[in-house]
mmCIF file of C-alpha atoms and ligand atoms in Angstrom:
data_model
loop_
_atom_site.group_PDB
_atom_site.id
_atom_site.type_symbol
_atom_site.label_atom_id
_atom_site.label_comp_id
_atom_site.label_asym_id
_atom_site.label_seq_id
_atom_site.Cartn_x
_atom_site.Cartn_y
_atom_site.Cartn_z
ATOM 1 C CA UNK F 1 -184.815 70.951 83.686
ATOM 2 C CA UNK F 2 -182.387 68.820 81.824
ATOM 3 C CA UNK F 3 -182.839 65.599 79.893
ATOM 4 C CA UNK F 4 -180.070 63.152 80.826
ATOM 5 C CA UNK F 5 -178.951 60.060 78.955
ATOM 6 C CA UNK F 6 -178.346 56.512 80.218
ATOM 7 C CA UNK F 7 -179.289 57.075 83.786
ATOM 8 C CA UNK F 8 -179.494 54.178 86.354
ATOM 9 C CA UNK F 9 -183.012 53.845 87.923
ATOM 10 C CA UNK F 10 -181.646 52.140 91.105
ATOM 11 C CA UNK F 11 -182.161 55.151 93.303
ATOM 12 C CA UNK F 12 -185.619 55.687 91.870
ATOM 13 C CA UNK F 13 -187.313 52.385 92.743
ATOM 14 C CA UNK F 14 -187.700 51.048 96.324
ATOM 15 C CA UNK F 15 -186.773 47.465 95.176
ATOM 16 C CA UNK F 16 -183.327 48.927 94.237
ATOM 17 C CA UNK F 17 -183.207 47.283 90.909
ATOM 18 C CA UNK F 18 -180.284 48.520 88.782
ATOM 19 C CA UNK F 19 -181.773 48.961 85.245
ATOM 20 C CA UNK F 20 -181.214 52.043 83.128
ATOM 21 C CA UNK F 21 -183.351 54.527 81.212
ATOM 22 C CA UNK F 22 -182.125 55.816 77.802
ATOM 23 C CA UNK F 23 -183.419 59.283 78.763
ATOM 24 C CA UNK F 24 -184.436 60.740 82.138
ATOM 25 C CA UNK F 25 -185.781 64.052 83.243
ATOM 26 C CA UNK F 26 -186.965 65.243 86.731
ATOM 27 C CA UNK F 27 -189.760 67.911 86.549
ATOM 28 C CA UNK F 28 -190.549 70.120 89.455
ATOM 29 C CA UNK F 29 -193.158 72.348 87.979
ATOM 30 C CA UNK F 30 -196.417 71.867 86.054
ATOM 31 C CA UNK F 31 -195.062 74.059 83.298
ATOM 32 C CA UNK F 32 -191.988 71.858 82.978
ATOM 33 C CA UNK F 33 -194.221 68.760 82.930
ATOM 34 C CA UNK F 34 -196.424 70.263 80.124
ATOM 35 C CA UNK F 35 -193.240 71.224 78.099
ATOM 36 C CA UNK F 36 -191.848 67.728 78.357
ATOM 37 C CA UNK F 37 -195.134 66.108 77.432
ATOM 38 C CA UNK F 38 -195.443 68.169 74.269
ATOM 39 C CA UNK F 39 -192.043 66.869 72.971
ATOM 40 C CA UNK F 40 -192.797 64.633 69.960
ATOM 41 C CA UNK F 41 -189.319 62.875 70.049
ATOM 42 C CA UNK F 42 -190.052 60.714 73.059
ATOM 43 C CA UNK F 43 -193.244 58.616 72.216
ATOM 44 C CA UNK F 44 -192.317 56.009 74.920
ATOM 45 C CA UNK F 45 -192.605 57.494 78.407
ATOM 46 C CA UNK F 46 -192.564 56.038 81.864
ATOM 47 C CA UNK F 47 -193.861 58.052 84.777
ATOM 48 C CA UNK F 48 -191.921 57.595 88.042
ATOM 49 C CA UNK F 49 -192.999 58.935 91.391
ATOM 50 C CA UNK F 50 -191.711 57.319 94.516
ATOM 51 C CA UNK F 51 -191.043 54.113 92.659
ATOM 52 C CA UNK F 52 -192.569 52.190 95.487
ATOM 53 C CA UNK F 53 -194.957 50.094 93.661
ATOM 54 C CA UNK F 54 -193.133 48.739 90.607
ATOM 55 C CA UNK F 55 -190.782 45.915 89.729
ATOM 56 C CA UNK F 56 -188.364 46.942 86.944
ATOM 57 C CA UNK F 57 -187.349 43.836 84.923
ATOM 58 C CA UNK F 58 -185.508 45.500 81.974
ATOM 59 C CA UNK F 59 -183.819 48.654 80.771
ATOM 60 C CA UNK F 60 -186.280 51.319 79.712
ATOM 61 C CA UNK F 61 -185.997 52.338 75.955
ATOM 62 C CA UNK F 62 -187.631 55.707 76.262
ATOM 63 C CA UNK F 63 -187.936 58.752 78.506
ATOM 64 C CA UNK F 64 -188.463 58.463 82.243
ATOM 65 C CA UNK F 65 -190.185 61.463 83.802
ATOM 66 C CA UNK F 66 -189.511 61.730 87.401
ATOM 67 C CA UNK F 67 -192.422 63.666 88.946
ATOM 68 C CA UNK F 68 -190.917 65.932 91.639
ATOM 69 C CA UNK F 69 -193.738 68.543 92.087
ATOM 70 C CA UNK F 70 -193.625 69.684 95.662
ATOM 71 C CA UNK F 71 -195.775 71.686 97.955
ATOM 72 C CA UNK F 72 -198.411 71.382 100.598
ATOM 73 C CA UNK F 73 -201.323 73.876 100.755
ATOM 74 C CA UNK F 74 -204.415 74.407 102.904
ATOM 75 C CA UNK F 75 -207.224 74.910 100.462
ATOM 76 C CA UNK F 76 -209.884 75.817 102.962
ATOM 77 C CA UNK F 77 -210.427 75.500 106.750
ATOM 78 C CA UNK F 78 -213.751 75.001 108.555
ATOM 79 C CA UNK F 79 -214.644 74.427 112.213
ATOM 80 C CA UNK F 80 -214.450 70.694 111.972
ATOM 81 C CA UNK F 81 -212.430 69.842 108.890
ATOM 82 C CA UNK F 82 -209.775 71.136 106.568
ATOM 83 C CA UNK F 83 -208.979 70.512 102.919
ATOM 84 C CA UNK F 84 -205.268 70.055 102.260
ATOM 85 C CA UNK F 85 -203.705 69.784 98.869
ATOM 86 C CA UNK F 86 -200.382 67.999 98.495
ATOM 87 C CA UNK F 87 -198.419 67.892 95.256
ATOM 88 C CA UNK F 88 -197.516 64.604 93.713
ATOM 89 C CA UNK F 89 -193.796 64.551 94.486
ATOM 90 C CA UNK F 90 -194.185 65.100 98.233
ATOM 91 C CA UNK F 91 -193.069 61.974 100.135
ATOM 92 C CA UNK F 92 -196.116 60.375 101.565
ATOM 93 C CA UNK F 93 -194.903 59.671 105.148
ATOM 94 C CA UNK F 94 -193.526 63.257 105.521
ATOM 95 C CA UNK F 95 -196.907 64.500 104.474
ATOM 96 C CA UNK F 96 -198.591 62.373 107.044
ATOM 97 C CA UNK F 97 -196.274 63.713 109.683
ATOM 98 C CA UNK F 98 -196.986 67.285 108.527
ATOM 99 C CA UNK F 99 -200.683 66.502 109.043
ATOM 100 C CA UNK F 100 -200.198 65.004 112.453
ATOM 101 C CA UNK F 101 -198.091 67.972 113.548
ATOM 102 C CA UNK F 102 -200.909 70.229 112.596
ATOM 103 C CA UNK F 103 -203.366 67.873 114.389
ATOM 104 C CA UNK F 104 -205.276 67.168 111.132
ATOM 105 C CA UNK F 105 -206.741 63.632 111.410
ATOM 106 C CA UNK F 106 -207.628 60.837 108.978
ATOM 107 C CA UNK F 107 -204.412 59.416 107.541
ATOM 108 C CA UNK F 108 -202.466 58.585 110.710
ATOM 109 C CA UNK F 109 -203.055 54.773 110.123
ATOM 110 C CA UNK F 110 -201.247 55.171 106.901
ATOM 111 C CA UNK F 111 -198.017 56.317 108.460
ATOM 112 C CA UNK F 112 -194.699 54.981 107.029
ATOM 113 C CA UNK F 113 -196.012 53.786 103.706
ATOM 114 C CA UNK F 114 -193.246 54.262 101.188
ATOM 115 C CA UNK F 115 -193.802 56.257 97.962
ATOM 116 C CA UNK F 116 -195.067 59.702 97.091
ATOM 117 C CA UNK F 117 -198.404 61.358 97.378
ATOM 118 C CA UNK F 118 -199.002 61.169 93.655
ATOM 119 C CA UNK F 119 -199.238 57.418 93.624
ATOM 120 C CA UNK F 120 -201.459 56.976 96.547
ATOM 121 C CA UNK F 121 -204.855 57.212 94.665
ATOM 122 C CA UNK F 122 -203.629 54.951 91.845
ATOM 123 C CA UNK F 123 -203.701 51.818 94.034
ATOM 124 C CA UNK F 124 -205.855 53.376 96.817
ATOM 125 C CA UNK F 125 -203.110 52.648 99.369
ATOM 126 C CA UNK F 126 -204.431 51.248 102.675
ATOM 127 C CA UNK F 127 -203.291 49.780 106.018
ATOM 128 C CA UNK F 128 -204.754 48.979 109.410
ATOM 129 C CA UNK F 129 -208.349 49.578 108.480
ATOM 130 C CA UNK F 130 -207.965 52.879 106.623
ATOM 131 C CA UNK F 131 -207.679 53.502 102.850
ATOM 132 C CA UNK F 132 -206.805 56.564 101.005
ATOM 133 C CA UNK F 133 -210.347 56.786 99.574
ATOM 134 C CA UNK F 134 -211.700 57.541 103.190
ATOM 135 C CA UNK F 135 -210.151 61.050 103.096
ATOM 136 C CA UNK F 136 -209.681 61.597 99.457
ATOM 137 C CA UNK F 137 -211.499 64.682 98.164
ATOM 138 C CA UNK F 138 -210.133 65.019 94.614
ATOM 139 C CA UNK F 139 -207.043 64.948 92.529
ATOM 140 C CA UNK F 140 -205.627 66.809 89.684
ATOM 141 C CA UNK F 141 -204.143 64.825 86.813
ATOM 142 C CA UNK F 142 -202.679 65.887 83.475
ATOM 143 C CA UNK F 143 -203.949 64.016 80.414
ATOM 144 C CA UNK F 144 -201.060 62.662 78.229
ATOM 145 C CA UNK F 145 -203.332 62.957 75.260
ATOM 146 C CA UNK F 146 -204.196 66.762 75.352
ATOM 147 C CA UNK F 147 -201.767 67.999 78.105
ATOM 148 C CA UNK F 148 -204.701 69.500 80.075
ATOM 149 C CA UNK F 149 -205.214 69.164 83.718
ATOM 150 C CA UNK F 150 -208.437 67.425 84.722
ATOM 151 C CA UNK F 151 -209.939 67.058 88.220
ATOM 152 C CA UNK F 152 -211.191 63.643 89.405
ATOM 153 C CA UNK F 153 -213.526 63.742 92.297
ATOM 154 C CA UNK F 154 -213.729 60.757 94.641
ATOM 155 C CA UNK F 155 -216.721 59.313 92.764
ATOM 156 C CA UNK F 156 -214.739 59.457 89.410
ATOM 157 C CA UNK F 157 -211.959 57.349 90.770
ATOM 158 C CA UNK F 158 -213.824 54.019 91.222
ATOM 159 C CA UNK F 159 -211.768 53.240 94.334
ATOM 160 C CA UNK F 160 -211.672 49.617 95.419
ATOM 161 C CA UNK F 161 -209.352 47.394 97.313
ATOM 162 C CA UNK F 162 -205.821 48.337 95.962
ATOM 163 C CA UNK F 163 -207.615 49.560 92.830
ATOM 164 C CA UNK F 164 -208.878 52.608 91.026
ATOM 165 C CA UNK F 165 -209.665 54.035 87.539
ATOM 166 C CA UNK F 166 -205.933 54.793 87.280
ATOM 167 C CA UNK F 167 -205.214 51.056 87.058
ATOM 168 C CA UNK F 168 -207.977 50.375 84.625
ATOM 169 C CA UNK F 169 -209.556 52.573 81.896
ATOM 170 C CA UNK F 170 -207.325 55.704 82.807
ATOM 171 C CA UNK F 171 -204.183 53.521 83.056
ATOM 172 C CA UNK F 172 -201.269 55.040 81.291
ATOM 173 C CA UNK F 173 -203.343 58.115 80.187
ATOM 174 C CA UNK F 174 -202.757 60.547 83.132
ATOM 175 C CA UNK F 175 -200.112 61.769 85.528
ATOM 176 C CA UNK F 176 -201.501 62.771 88.921
ATOM 177 C CA UNK F 177 -200.048 66.217 89.854
ATOM 178 C CA UNK F 178 -201.718 66.822 93.248
ATOM 179 C CA UNK F 179 -204.258 65.241 95.688
ATOM 180 C CA UNK F 180 -206.576 67.065 98.004
ATOM 181 C CA UNK F 181 -207.604 65.446 101.233
ATOM 182 C CA UNK F 182 -210.483 66.211 103.574
ATOM 183 C CA UNK F 183 -209.085 65.846 107.138
ATOM 184 C CA UNK F 184 -210.660 66.312 110.595
ATOM 185 C CA UNK F 185 -209.620 69.302 112.939
ATOM 186 C CA UNK F 186 -211.557 67.959 115.872
ATOM 187 C CA UNK F 187 -213.472 64.892 116.767
ATOM 188 C CA UNK F 188 -210.914 62.730 114.988
ATOM 189 C CA UNK F 189 -212.364 59.297 113.944
ATOM 190 C CA UNK F 190 -209.769 56.913 115.360
ATOM 191 C CA UNK F 191 -209.310 53.416 113.876
ATOM 192 C CA UNK F 192 -207.714 51.211 116.465
ATOM 193 C CA UNK F 193 -209.583 48.012 116.056
ATOM 194 C CA UNK F 194 -207.591 46.630 113.178
ATOM 195 C CA UNK F 195 -204.914 43.976 113.774
ATOM 196 C CA UNK F 196 -202.351 44.678 116.542
ATOM 197 C CA UNK F 197 -202.943 48.470 116.936
ATOM 198 C CA UNK F 198 -204.883 48.127 120.212
ATOM 199 C CA UNK F 199 -202.335 45.805 121.738
ATOM 200 C CA UNK F 200 -199.463 48.054 120.532
ATOM 201 C CA UNK F 201 -201.107 51.011 122.196
ATOM 202 C CA UNK F 202 -201.589 48.943 125.339
ATOM 203 C CA UNK F 203 -197.871 47.995 125.316
ATOM 204 C CA UNK F 204 -197.176 51.734 124.900
ATOM 205 C CA UNK F 205 -199.426 52.337 128.057
ATOM 206 C CA UNK F 206 -201.731 54.656 126.104
ATOM 207 C CA UNK F 207 -205.337 54.491 127.125
ATOM 208 C CA UNK F 208 -206.808 57.621 125.316
ATOM 209 C CA UNK F 209 -204.851 57.656 122.120
ATOM 210 C CA UNK F 210 -204.367 60.861 119.986
ATOM 211 C CA UNK F 211 -203.684 60.710 116.304
ATOM 212 C CA UNK F 212 -200.015 61.112 117.192
ATOM 213 C CA UNK F 213 -200.104 58.011 119.372
ATOM 214 C CA UNK F 214 -201.810 56.021 116.582
ATOM 215 C CA UNK F 215 -199.061 57.033 114.110
ATOM 216 C CA UNK F 216 -196.495 55.942 116.634
ATOM 217 C CA UNK F 217 -198.193 52.580 117.173
ATOM 218 C CA UNK F 218 -198.503 52.017 113.401
ATOM 219 C CA UNK F 219 -194.807 52.938 112.859
ATOM 220 C CA UNK F 220 -193.802 50.491 115.559
ATOM 221 C CA UNK F 221 -195.868 47.677 114.059
ATOM 222 C CA UNK F 222 -194.710 48.382 110.530
ATOM 223 C CA UNK F 223 -191.012 48.562 111.637
ATOM 224 C CA UNK F 224 -191.283 45.199 113.385
ATOM 225 C CA UNK F 225 -192.846 43.486 110.352
ATOM 226 C CA UNK F 226 -191.922 45.307 107.162
ATOM 227 C CA UNK F 227 -188.468 45.756 105.951
ATOM 228 C CA UNK F 228 -187.290 49.413 105.465
ATOM 229 C CA UNK F 229 -186.644 49.760 101.658
ATOM 230 C CA UNK F 230 -183.646 51.971 102.355
ATOM 231 C CA UNK F 231 -181.970 48.873 104.005
ATOM 232 C CA UNK F 232 -183.544 45.955 102.169
ATOM 233 C CA UNK F 233 -185.013 46.658 98.782
ATOM 234 C CA UNK F 234 -188.738 45.866 98.428
ATOM 235 C CA UNK F 235 -192.057 47.128 97.315
ATOM 236 C CA UNK F 236 -194.302 46.357 100.316
ATOM 237 C CA UNK F 237 -196.939 43.698 99.548
ATOM 238 C CA UNK F 238 -196.025 42.101 96.333
ATOM 239 C CA UNK F 239 -199.467 40.436 96.086
ATOM 240 C CA UNK F 240 -202.986 41.404 96.783
ATOM 241 C CA UNK F 241 -205.007 39.410 99.318
ATOM 242 C CA UNK F 242 -207.275 37.115 97.189
ATOM 243 C CA UNK F 243 -211.069 37.230 97.320
ATOM 244 C CA UNK F 244 -212.367 33.725 96.873
ATOM 245 C CA UNK F 245 -215.873 32.009 96.792
ATOM 246 C CA UNK F 246 -217.008 30.970 100.340
ATOM 247 C CA UNK F 247 -217.588 27.536 98.969
ATOM 248 C CA UNK F 248 -213.898 27.125 98.041
ATOM 249 C CA UNK F 249 -212.915 28.577 101.477
ATOM 250 C CA UNK F 250 -215.191 26.057 103.319
ATOM 251 C CA UNK F 251 -213.687 23.203 101.371
ATOM 252 C CA UNK F 252 -210.057 24.292 102.144
ATOM 253 C CA UNK F 253 -210.970 24.537 105.785
ATOM 254 C CA UNK F 254 -211.343 20.703 105.868
ATOM 255 C CA UNK F 255 -207.659 20.466 105.216
ATOM 256 C CA UNK F 256 -206.331 23.723 106.617
ATOM 257 C CA UNK F 257 -208.485 24.465 109.599
ATOM 258 C CA UNK F 258 -206.496 27.464 110.747
ATOM 259 C CA UNK F 259 -206.816 29.259 107.464
ATOM 260 C CA UNK F 260 -207.797 32.941 108.358
ATOM 261 C CA UNK F 261 -210.298 35.023 106.409
ATOM 262 C CA UNK F 262 -212.057 38.327 106.342
ATOM 263 C CA UNK F 263 -215.710 38.732 105.296
ATOM 264 C CA UNK F 264 -216.314 40.479 101.934
ATOM 265 C CA UNK F 265 -219.948 39.580 101.026
ATOM 266 C CA UNK F 266 -222.444 36.833 101.511
ATOM 267 C CA UNK F 267 -220.661 34.694 98.920
ATOM 268 C CA UNK F 268 -216.981 35.805 99.156
ATOM 269 C CA UNK F 269 -214.110 36.007 101.678
ATOM 270 C CA UNK F 270 -210.663 37.546 101.536
ATOM 271 C CA UNK F 271 -207.738 35.262 102.493
ATOM 272 C CA UNK F 272 -204.465 36.839 103.682
ATOM 273 C CA UNK F 273 -201.944 35.919 100.849
ATOM 274 C CA UNK F 274 -199.205 36.018 103.483
ATOM 275 C CA UNK F 275 -200.752 33.108 105.307
ATOM 276 C CA UNK F 276 -200.958 31.074 101.982
ATOM 277 C CA UNK F 277 -197.376 31.963 101.152
ATOM 278 C CA UNK F 278 -196.134 30.979 104.615
ATOM 279 C CA UNK F 279 -198.124 27.718 104.557
ATOM 280 C CA UNK F 280 -196.472 26.938 101.171
ATOM 281 C CA UNK F 281 -193.139 27.182 102.853
ATOM 282 C CA UNK F 282 -191.685 30.372 101.218
ATOM 283 C CA UNK F 283 -191.596 32.684 104.284
ATOM 284 C CA UNK F 284 -188.072 33.699 104.947
ATOM 285 C CA UNK F 285 -186.656 31.632 101.960
ATOM 286 C CA UNK F 286 -183.604 33.257 100.394
ATOM 287 C CA UNK F 287 -182.245 32.585 97.000
ATOM 288 C CA UNK F 288 -178.931 34.370 96.702
ATOM 289 C CA UNK F 289 -179.775 38.096 96.450
ATOM 290 C CA UNK F 290 -183.455 37.858 96.612
ATOM 291 C CA UNK F 291 -186.157 36.109 98.506
ATOM 292 C CA UNK F 292 -189.284 36.307 100.727
ATOM 293 C CA UNK F 293 -189.163 38.423 103.920
ATOM 294 C CA UNK F 294 -188.773 36.616 107.205
ATOM 295 C CA UNK F 295 -191.447 38.592 109.012
ATOM 296 C CA UNK F 296 -194.073 39.165 106.316
ATOM 297 C CA UNK F 297 -194.409 36.595 103.600
ATOM 298 C CA UNK F 298 -196.275 39.040 101.322
ATOM 299 C CA UNK F 299 -193.107 40.997 100.808
ATOM 300 C CA UNK F 300 -190.524 39.909 98.321
ATOM 301 C CA UNK F 301 -187.060 41.463 98.938
ATOM 302 C CA UNK F 302 -183.779 42.413 97.157
ATOM 303 C CA UNK F 303 -180.843 41.855 99.463
ATOM 304 C CA UNK F 304 -178.304 43.462 97.159
ATOM 305 C CA UNK F 305 -177.966 43.019 93.440
ATOM 306 C CA UNK F 306 -180.941 40.951 92.462
ATOM 307 C CA UNK F 307 -182.357 41.364 88.937
ATOM 308 C CA UNK F 308 -185.907 42.274 88.481
ATOM 309 C CA UNK F 309 -186.373 39.137 86.376
ATOM 310 C CA UNK F 310 -185.197 36.950 89.425
ATOM 311 C CA UNK F 311 -187.847 38.557 91.587
ATOM 312 C CA UNK F 312 -190.423 38.192 88.877
ATOM 313 C CA UNK F 313 -189.625 34.464 88.469
ATOM 314 C CA UNK F 314 -189.834 33.915 92.179
ATOM 315 C CA UNK F 315 -193.265 35.532 92.148
ATOM 316 C CA UNK F 316 -194.431 33.245 89.349
ATOM 317 C CA UNK F 317 -193.152 30.272 91.344
ATOM 318 C CA UNK F 318 -195.052 31.395 94.360
ATOM 319 C CA UNK F 319 -198.216 31.942 92.297
ATOM 320 C CA UNK F 320 -197.937 28.514 90.735
ATOM 321 C CA UNK F 321 -197.427 26.808 94.073
ATOM 322 C CA UNK F 322 -200.307 28.553 95.661
ATOM 323 C CA UNK F 323 -202.499 27.684 92.761
ATOM 324 C CA UNK F 324 -201.479 24.074 92.956
ATOM 325 C CA UNK F 325 -201.831 23.765 96.765
ATOM 326 C CA UNK F 326 -205.025 25.863 97.314
ATOM 327 C CA UNK F 327 -206.611 26.423 93.836
ATOM 328 C CA UNK F 328 -206.198 30.085 94.532
ATOM 329 C CA UNK F 329 -204.666 32.634 92.113
ATOM 330 C CA UNK F 330 -202.816 35.418 93.936
ATOM 331 C CA UNK F 331 -202.563 38.541 91.707
ATOM 332 C CA UNK F 332 -199.345 40.778 91.886
ATOM 333 C CA UNK F 333 -200.060 44.128 93.397
ATOM 334 C CA UNK F 334 -196.987 45.750 92.046
ATOM 335 C CA UNK F 335 -196.632 46.902 88.495
ATOM 336 C CA UNK F 336 -194.249 44.897 86.552
ATOM 337 C CA UNK F 337 -192.372 46.735 83.787
HETATM 338 N N1 LIG A 401 -200.088 36.232 107.631
HETATM 339 C C1 LIG A 401 -199.318 35.082 107.824
HETATM 340 N N2 LIG A 401 -198.034 35.092 107.573
HETATM 341 C C2 LIG A 401 -197.425 36.265 107.005
HETATM 342 C C3 LIG A 401 -198.117 37.423 106.931
HETATM 343 C C4 LIG A 401 -199.502 37.430 107.149
HETATM 344 O O1 LIG A 401 -199.887 34.074 108.315
HETATM 345 O O2 LIG A 401 -196.183 36.172 106.864
HETATM 346 C C5 LIG A 401 -201.530 36.222 107.970
HETATM 347 C C6 LIG A 401 -201.798 36.267 109.462
HETATM 348 O O3 LIG A 401 -202.914 35.456 109.670
HETATM 349 C C7 LIG A 401 -202.153 37.737 109.683
HETATM 350 C C8 LIG A 401 -202.856 38.104 108.486
HETATM 351 O O4 LIG A 401 -202.090 37.353 107.463
HETATM 352 O O5 LIG A 401 -202.972 37.867 110.842
HETATM 353 C C9 LIG A 401 -202.880 39.623 108.103
HETATM 354 O O6 LIG A 401 -201.542 40.024 108.183
HETATM 355 P P1 LIG A 401 -201.225 41.611 108.177
HETATM 356 O O7 LIG A 401 -201.959 42.302 109.248
HETATM 357 O O8 LIG A 401 -199.776 41.797 108.284
HETATM 358 O O9 LIG A 401 -201.857 42.096 106.891
HETATM 359 P P2 LIG A 401 -201.751 41.613 105.380
HETATM 360 O O10 LIG A 401 -203.129 41.266 105.018
HETATM 361 O O11 LIG A 401 -200.646 40.643 105.277
HETATM 362 C C10 LIG A 401 -202.360 44.050 104.416
HETATM 363 C C11 LIG A 401 -201.806 44.938 103.433
HETATM 364 C C12 LIG A 401 -200.536 45.701 103.993
HETATM 365 C C13 LIG A 401 -200.914 46.463 105.183
HETATM 366 C C14 LIG A 401 -201.544 45.489 106.224
HETATM 367 C C15 LIG A 401 -202.022 46.131 107.441
HETATM 368 C C16 LIG A 401 -202.388 43.914 101.298
HETATM 369 C C17 LIG A 401 -201.907 43.266 100.000
HETATM 370 N N3 LIG A 401 -201.443 44.284 102.260
HETATM 371 O O12 LIG A 401 -201.327 42.989 104.674
HETATM 372 O O13 LIG A 401 -200.164 46.657 102.961
HETATM 373 O O14 LIG A 401 -199.850 47.157 105.800
HETATM 374 O O15 LIG A 401 -202.571 44.747 105.646
HETATM 375 O O16 LIG A 401 -203.190 46.751 107.180
HETATM 376 O O17 LIG A 401 -203.591 44.215 101.474
HETATM 377 C C18 LIG A 401 -198.762 47.244 101.134
HETATM 378 O O18 LIG A 401 -199.816 47.366 100.475
HETATM 379 O O19 LIG A 401 -197.620 47.351 100.673
HETATM 380 C C19 LIG A 401 -198.827 46.733 102.590
HETATM 381 C C20 LIG A 401 -197.827 46.543 103.254
#
């Protein structure tokens, strides 16, 4: 373990923004992590996992800790289910494929989501009708305050749509070191009713899908809609889908009769932010090296050397326009630093 000086963070964030950190260290064991956290000379720390949910807008004056803890372990195995622990630095999609290869079901709909295992509980990642909370058993996280490892059970995490305790009262106070999932070994619960999964399976001529088939269908859908961060820098959905009062939605329907919505409660609905952004004319708009993706308006992209502040300003322009046109505020999903 070596602390390096003036390191570019470009390879460590999926937006591919070229800012630098004064100090940088990559840790691959819990002991190293504890050692680094006990150093008094770096009060300002930034924790980096897969860098898939952040927009870096300026150089970081402090110590970046790259969490590179690796390993996948079967904690216990039963007739129907298995508990699998993955360390925070494991690439999420590779972990999903490992589970699928072992015929462990539950996270196949979450195939191809960029980022590492350690960040999945923070924003309760979700796609195609499944969220991490559905298979999450517990996670271990190290307290930055006393450098002890604590276990968070599912009920401790306050999971909600793209939200958890780690984005609220525990924000900035812990580093997730591992996550344990409860997965099925048989009688897999398949989720094929969301969006275009069923039609994708049909196109693939699959009538009795396995978890492998669902993963393949999800990969095909994602590849057709979402830019690969290795090719075009991006952070997935930049905004959350807003939840709005039904009364506002009903009023808006008078002017926008094709506005889609998903039920949330008796009084609220969720509106796809991608639809609002497309309707506002931003889909596919390019401003030099940055813009809005052509196939999915929720995704802001860096075509080359965009600055984080360019993308941040574009996101504010989009938010202001949506507010003006629809009286709806769309909240950023990514962390802005
Ligand atoms: N839509 C448009 N134009 C667009 C994009 C979407 O009109 O450019 C409308 C369409 O009506 C479409 C609907 O939005 O039917 C839903 O689109 P999609 O199924 O692509 O899902 P989403 O709501 O845009 C969410 C997640 C994605 C996740 C997909 C699939 C959020 C913020 N995003 O997007 O998550 O992959 O559902 O489950 O909830 C991510 O978090 O990084 C991410 C990509």
